Short mmCIF file of C-alpha atoms in Angstrom, two decimals:
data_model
loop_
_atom_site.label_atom_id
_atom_site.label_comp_id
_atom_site.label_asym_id
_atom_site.label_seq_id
_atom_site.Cartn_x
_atom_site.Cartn_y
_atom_site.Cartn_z
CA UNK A 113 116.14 121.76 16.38
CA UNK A 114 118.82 120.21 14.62
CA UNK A 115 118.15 116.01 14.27
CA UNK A 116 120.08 113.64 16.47
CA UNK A 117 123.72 113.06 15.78
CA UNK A 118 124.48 109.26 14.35
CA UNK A 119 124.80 107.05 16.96
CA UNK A 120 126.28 103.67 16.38
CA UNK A 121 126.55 100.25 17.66
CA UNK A 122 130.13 99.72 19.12
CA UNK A 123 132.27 97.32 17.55
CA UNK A 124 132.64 93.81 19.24
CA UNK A 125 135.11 93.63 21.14
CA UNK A 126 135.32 97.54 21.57
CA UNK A 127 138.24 98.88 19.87
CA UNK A 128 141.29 100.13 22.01
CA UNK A 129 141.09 103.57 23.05
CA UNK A 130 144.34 105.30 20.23
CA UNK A 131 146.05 108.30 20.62
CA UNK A 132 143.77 111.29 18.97
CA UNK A 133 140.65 109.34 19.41
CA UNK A 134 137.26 110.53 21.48
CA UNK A 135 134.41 107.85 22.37
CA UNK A 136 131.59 109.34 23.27
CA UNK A 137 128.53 106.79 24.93
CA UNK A 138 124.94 107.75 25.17
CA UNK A 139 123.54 105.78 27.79
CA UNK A 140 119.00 105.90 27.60
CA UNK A 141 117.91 105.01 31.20
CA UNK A 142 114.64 103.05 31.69
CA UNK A 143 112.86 104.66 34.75
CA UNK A 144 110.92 101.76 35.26
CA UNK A 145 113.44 98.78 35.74
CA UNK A 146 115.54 98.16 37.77
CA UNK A 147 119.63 98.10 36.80
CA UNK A 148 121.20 94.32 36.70
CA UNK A 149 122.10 93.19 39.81
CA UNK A 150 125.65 92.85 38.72
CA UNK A 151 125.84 96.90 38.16
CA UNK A 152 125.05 97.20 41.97
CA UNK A 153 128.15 95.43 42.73
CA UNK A 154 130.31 96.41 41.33
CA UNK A 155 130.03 99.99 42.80
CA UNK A 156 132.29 101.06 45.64
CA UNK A 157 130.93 101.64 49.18
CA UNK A 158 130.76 105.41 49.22
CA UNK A 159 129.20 105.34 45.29
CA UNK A 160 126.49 102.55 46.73
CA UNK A 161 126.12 105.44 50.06
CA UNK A 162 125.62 108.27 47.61
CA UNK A 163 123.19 106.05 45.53
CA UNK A 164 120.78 105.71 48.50
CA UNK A 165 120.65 108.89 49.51
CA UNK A 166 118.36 109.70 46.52
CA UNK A 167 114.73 109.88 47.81
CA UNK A 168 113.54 108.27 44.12
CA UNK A 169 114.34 104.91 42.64
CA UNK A 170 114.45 106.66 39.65
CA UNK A 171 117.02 108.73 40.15
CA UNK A 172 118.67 105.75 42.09
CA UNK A 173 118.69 103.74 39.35
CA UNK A 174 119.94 106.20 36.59
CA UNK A 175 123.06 106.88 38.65
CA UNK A 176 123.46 103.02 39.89
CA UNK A 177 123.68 102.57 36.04
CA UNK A 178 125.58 105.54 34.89
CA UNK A 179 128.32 104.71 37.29
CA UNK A 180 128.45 100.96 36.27
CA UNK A 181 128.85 101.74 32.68
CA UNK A 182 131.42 104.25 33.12
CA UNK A 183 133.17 101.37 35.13
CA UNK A 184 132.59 98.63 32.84
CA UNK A 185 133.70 101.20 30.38
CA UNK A 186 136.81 102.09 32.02
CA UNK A 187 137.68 98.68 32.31
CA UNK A 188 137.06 97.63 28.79
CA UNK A 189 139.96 100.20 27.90
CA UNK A 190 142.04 99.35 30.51
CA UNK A 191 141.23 95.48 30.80
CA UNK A 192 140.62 95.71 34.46
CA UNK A 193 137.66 94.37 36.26
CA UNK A 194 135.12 97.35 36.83
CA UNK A 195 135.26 96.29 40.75
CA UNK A 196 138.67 96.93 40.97
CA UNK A 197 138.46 100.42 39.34
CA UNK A 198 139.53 103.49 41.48
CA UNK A 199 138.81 107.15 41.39
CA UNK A 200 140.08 110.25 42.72
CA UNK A 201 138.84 113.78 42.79
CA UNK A 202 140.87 117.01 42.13
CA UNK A 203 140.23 120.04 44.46
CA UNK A 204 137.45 121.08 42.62
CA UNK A 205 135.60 117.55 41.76
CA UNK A 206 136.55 117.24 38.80
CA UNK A 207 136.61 112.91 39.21
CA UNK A 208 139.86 111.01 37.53
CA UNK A 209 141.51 107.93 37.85
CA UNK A 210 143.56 107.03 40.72
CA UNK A 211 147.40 107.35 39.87
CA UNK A 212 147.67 103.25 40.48
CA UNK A 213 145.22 102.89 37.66
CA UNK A 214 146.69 101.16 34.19
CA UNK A 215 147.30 102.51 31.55
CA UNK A 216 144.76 101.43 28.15
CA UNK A 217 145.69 98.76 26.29
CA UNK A 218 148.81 99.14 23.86
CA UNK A 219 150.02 101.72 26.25
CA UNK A 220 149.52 105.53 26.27
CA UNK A 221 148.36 107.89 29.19
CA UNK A 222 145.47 107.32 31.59
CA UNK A 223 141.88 107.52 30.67
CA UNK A 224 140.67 110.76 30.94
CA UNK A 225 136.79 110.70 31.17
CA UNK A 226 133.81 112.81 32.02
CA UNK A 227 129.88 112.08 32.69
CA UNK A 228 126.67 114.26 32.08
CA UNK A 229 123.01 112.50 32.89
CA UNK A 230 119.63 114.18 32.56
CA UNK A 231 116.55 112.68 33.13
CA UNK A 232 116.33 109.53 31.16
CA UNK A 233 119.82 109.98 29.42
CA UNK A 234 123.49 109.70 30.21
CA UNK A 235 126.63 110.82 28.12
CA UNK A 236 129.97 109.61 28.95
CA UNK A 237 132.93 110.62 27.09
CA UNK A 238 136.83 108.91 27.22
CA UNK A 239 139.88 109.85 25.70
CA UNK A 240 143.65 108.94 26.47
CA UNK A 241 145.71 112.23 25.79
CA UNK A 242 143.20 114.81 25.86
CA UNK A 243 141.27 116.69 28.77
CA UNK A 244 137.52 116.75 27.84
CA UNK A 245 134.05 117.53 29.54
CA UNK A 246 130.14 116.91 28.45
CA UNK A 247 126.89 118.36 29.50
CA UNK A 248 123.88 117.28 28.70
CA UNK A 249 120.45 119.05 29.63
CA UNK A 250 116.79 118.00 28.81
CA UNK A 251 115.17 120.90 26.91
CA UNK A 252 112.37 122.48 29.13
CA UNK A 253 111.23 126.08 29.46
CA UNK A 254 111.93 128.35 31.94
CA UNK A 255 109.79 130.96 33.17
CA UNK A 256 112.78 132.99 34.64
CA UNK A 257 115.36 132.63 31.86
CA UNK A 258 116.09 136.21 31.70
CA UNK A 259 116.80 136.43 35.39
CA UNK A 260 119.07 133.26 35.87
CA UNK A 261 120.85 134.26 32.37
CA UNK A 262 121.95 137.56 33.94
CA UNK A 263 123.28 135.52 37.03
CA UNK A 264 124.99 133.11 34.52
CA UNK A 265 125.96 134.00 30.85
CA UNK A 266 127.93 136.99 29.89
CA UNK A 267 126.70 140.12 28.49
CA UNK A 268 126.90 138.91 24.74
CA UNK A 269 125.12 135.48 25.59
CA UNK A 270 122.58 137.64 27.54
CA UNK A 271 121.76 139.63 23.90
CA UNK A 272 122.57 137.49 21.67
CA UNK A 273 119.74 135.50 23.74
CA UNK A 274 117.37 137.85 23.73
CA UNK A 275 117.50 138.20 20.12
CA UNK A 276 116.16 134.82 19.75
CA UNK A 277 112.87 135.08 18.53
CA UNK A 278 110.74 133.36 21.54
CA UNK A 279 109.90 129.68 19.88
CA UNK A 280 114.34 128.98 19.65
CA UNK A 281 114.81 130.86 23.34
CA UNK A 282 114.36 127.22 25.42
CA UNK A 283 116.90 125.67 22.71
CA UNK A 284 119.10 128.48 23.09
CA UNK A 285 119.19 129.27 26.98
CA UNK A 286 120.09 124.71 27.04
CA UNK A 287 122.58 125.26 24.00
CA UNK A 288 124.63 128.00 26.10
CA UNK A 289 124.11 126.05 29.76
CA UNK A 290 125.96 123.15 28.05
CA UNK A 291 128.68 125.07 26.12
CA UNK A 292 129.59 126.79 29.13
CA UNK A 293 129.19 123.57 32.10
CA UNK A 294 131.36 121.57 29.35
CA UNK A 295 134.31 124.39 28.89
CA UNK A 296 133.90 124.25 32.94
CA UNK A 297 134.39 120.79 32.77
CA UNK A 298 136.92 120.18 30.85
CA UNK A 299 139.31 123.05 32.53
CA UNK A 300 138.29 121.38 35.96
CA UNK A 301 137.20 124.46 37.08
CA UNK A 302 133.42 124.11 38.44
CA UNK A 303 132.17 127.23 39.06
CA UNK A 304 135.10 128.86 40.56
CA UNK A 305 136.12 130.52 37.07
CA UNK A 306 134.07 133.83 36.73
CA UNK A 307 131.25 133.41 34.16
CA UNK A 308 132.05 136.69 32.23
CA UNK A 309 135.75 135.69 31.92
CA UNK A 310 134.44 133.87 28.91
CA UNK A 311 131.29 133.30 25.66
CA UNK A 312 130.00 130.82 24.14
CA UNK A 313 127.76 131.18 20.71
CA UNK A 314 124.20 130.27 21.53
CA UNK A 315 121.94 130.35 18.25
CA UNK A 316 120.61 126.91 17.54
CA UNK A 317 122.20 125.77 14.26
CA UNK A 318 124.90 128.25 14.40
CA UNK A 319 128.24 127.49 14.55
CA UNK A 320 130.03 126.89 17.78
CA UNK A 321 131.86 129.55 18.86
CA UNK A 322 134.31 129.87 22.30
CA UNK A 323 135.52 133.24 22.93
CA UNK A 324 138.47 132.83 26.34
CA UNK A 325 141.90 133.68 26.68
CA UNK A 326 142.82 129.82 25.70
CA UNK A 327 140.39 129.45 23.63
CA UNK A 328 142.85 128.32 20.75
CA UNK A 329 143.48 125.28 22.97
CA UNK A 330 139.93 123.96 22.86
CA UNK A 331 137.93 122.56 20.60
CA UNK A 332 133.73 122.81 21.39
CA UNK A 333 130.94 120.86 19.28
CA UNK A 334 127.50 120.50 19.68
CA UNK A 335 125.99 117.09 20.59
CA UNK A 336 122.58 115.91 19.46
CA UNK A 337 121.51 113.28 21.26
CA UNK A 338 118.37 113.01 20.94
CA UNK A 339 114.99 114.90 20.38
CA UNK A 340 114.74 117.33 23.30
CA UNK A 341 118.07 117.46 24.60
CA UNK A 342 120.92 119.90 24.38
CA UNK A 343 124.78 118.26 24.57
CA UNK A 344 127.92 119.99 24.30
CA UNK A 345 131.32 118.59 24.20
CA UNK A 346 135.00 120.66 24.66
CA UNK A 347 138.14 118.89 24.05
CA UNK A 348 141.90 119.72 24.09
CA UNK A 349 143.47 120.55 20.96
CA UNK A 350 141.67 120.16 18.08
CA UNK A 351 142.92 117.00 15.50
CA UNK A 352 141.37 114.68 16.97
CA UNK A 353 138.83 111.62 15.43
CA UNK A 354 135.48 111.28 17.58
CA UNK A 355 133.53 108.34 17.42
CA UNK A 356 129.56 108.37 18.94
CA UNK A 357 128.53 104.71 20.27
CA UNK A 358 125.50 103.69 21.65
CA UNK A 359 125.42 101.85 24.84
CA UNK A 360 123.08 98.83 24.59
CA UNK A 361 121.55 96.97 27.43
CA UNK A 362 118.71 94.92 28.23
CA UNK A 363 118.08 95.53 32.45
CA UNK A 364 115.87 93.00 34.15
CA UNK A 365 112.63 93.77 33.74
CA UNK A 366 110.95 94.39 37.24
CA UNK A 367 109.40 97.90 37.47
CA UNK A 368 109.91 99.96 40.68
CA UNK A 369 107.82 102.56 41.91
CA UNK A 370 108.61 106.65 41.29
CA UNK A 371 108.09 107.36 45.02
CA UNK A 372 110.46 106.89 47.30
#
């Protein structure tokens, strides 16, 4: 497995979000503690609604603090307060800013932003004049890859997966889930384009490869996160400069429980 991508400490203040720029935050959840307080409000009523419906604090937690970055995020760029932050969601879920939201600093389009979390790690990407999407999967093996690949990848992923020899097939079923879910993603399409339509190159440490009709309007890269995990980004066009920060927090330190 390739090693994790360099991640660095954001610049203080953060930089403005430019033209032909891509920030891209990993976010490592502590399962045990509990978010800051001020995260918790400054989530909306139906985010705080969804966040209790979890039946673990764990997973409460991870998306109580996975939404507050991506606020406090958003309104670093767009110097608003995080509270006052509003989002809307196209027919097919893909979330976005509300059409009242500012524009970033110096000027430019809206935001544009996506979010991937998996167990103990989030990814959340921004850029101003580019759509984009992330996934990001924690590497564990499947019993029934074969069977969920035929339901899934294309014909070509389906061999050129079963040509991996069996110690890179976990890597490679996580490398193609993420290739795909971010080209999904970033088209807002969810699920509702057909899976064959396009492929996606699979081989851990091979080059990234998308194979669609607009393919020539994307640009996908492989994101290494950290040990274990499997990250893909795809992004419109293809000059653009991407920057990897790490998000760096210090929650209060009270442990919760993992049951509910």
């Amino acid at each position: 497995m390739p090693v994790p991508s360099n991640w660095l400490r954001p610049p203080h203040p953060l930089t403005s979000l430019a033209p032909g720029q891509i920030h891209i935050w990993r976010l490592a959840h502590n399962p045990q503690c509990l978010p800051p307080v001020a995260w918790e409000a400054s989530l909306s009523s139906d985010e705080l609604a969804r966040a209790n419906r979890f039946a673990f604090h764990r997973d409460r937690n991870a998306y109580i603090s996975t939404r507050a970055v991506l606020r406090e995020l958003l309104g670093q760029y767009l110097a608003t307060p995080p509270k006052e932050i509003a989002f809307h969601y196209a027919e097919r879920g893909k979330p976005g800013l509300a059409q009242t939201a500012p524009t970033p600093t110096g000027g430019g389009a809206p935001v544009h932003f996506n979010v991937s979390h998996t167990r103990s790690l989030a990814l959340l990407a921004f850029a101003c004049d580019r759509r984009l999407g992330i996934d990001v999967e924690f590497i564990r093996p499947i019993d029934n890859w074969e069977d969920i690949a035929r339901r899934f990848f294309s014909p070509s992923e389906l061999a050129e997966l079963r040509a991996l020899p069996p110690e890179q097939r976990d890597e490679g079923f996580y490398t193609c889930w993420t290739r795909k879910e971010s080209y999904l993603k970033a088209r807002g399409e969810g699920l509702h384009l057909p899976l064959d339509r396009f492929d996606v190159t699979l081989t851990p440490g091979a080059p990234e490869r998308l194979t669609a009709e607009d393919a020539s309007n994307w640009a996908l890269i492989s994101l290494y996160p950290r040990q274990g995990y499997a990250a893909a980004l795809t992004a419109e066009g293809q000059n653009f400069n991407l920057q990897l920060w790490d998000y760096d927090y210090a929650p209060a330190q009270t442990t919760v429980s993992s049951q509910p």
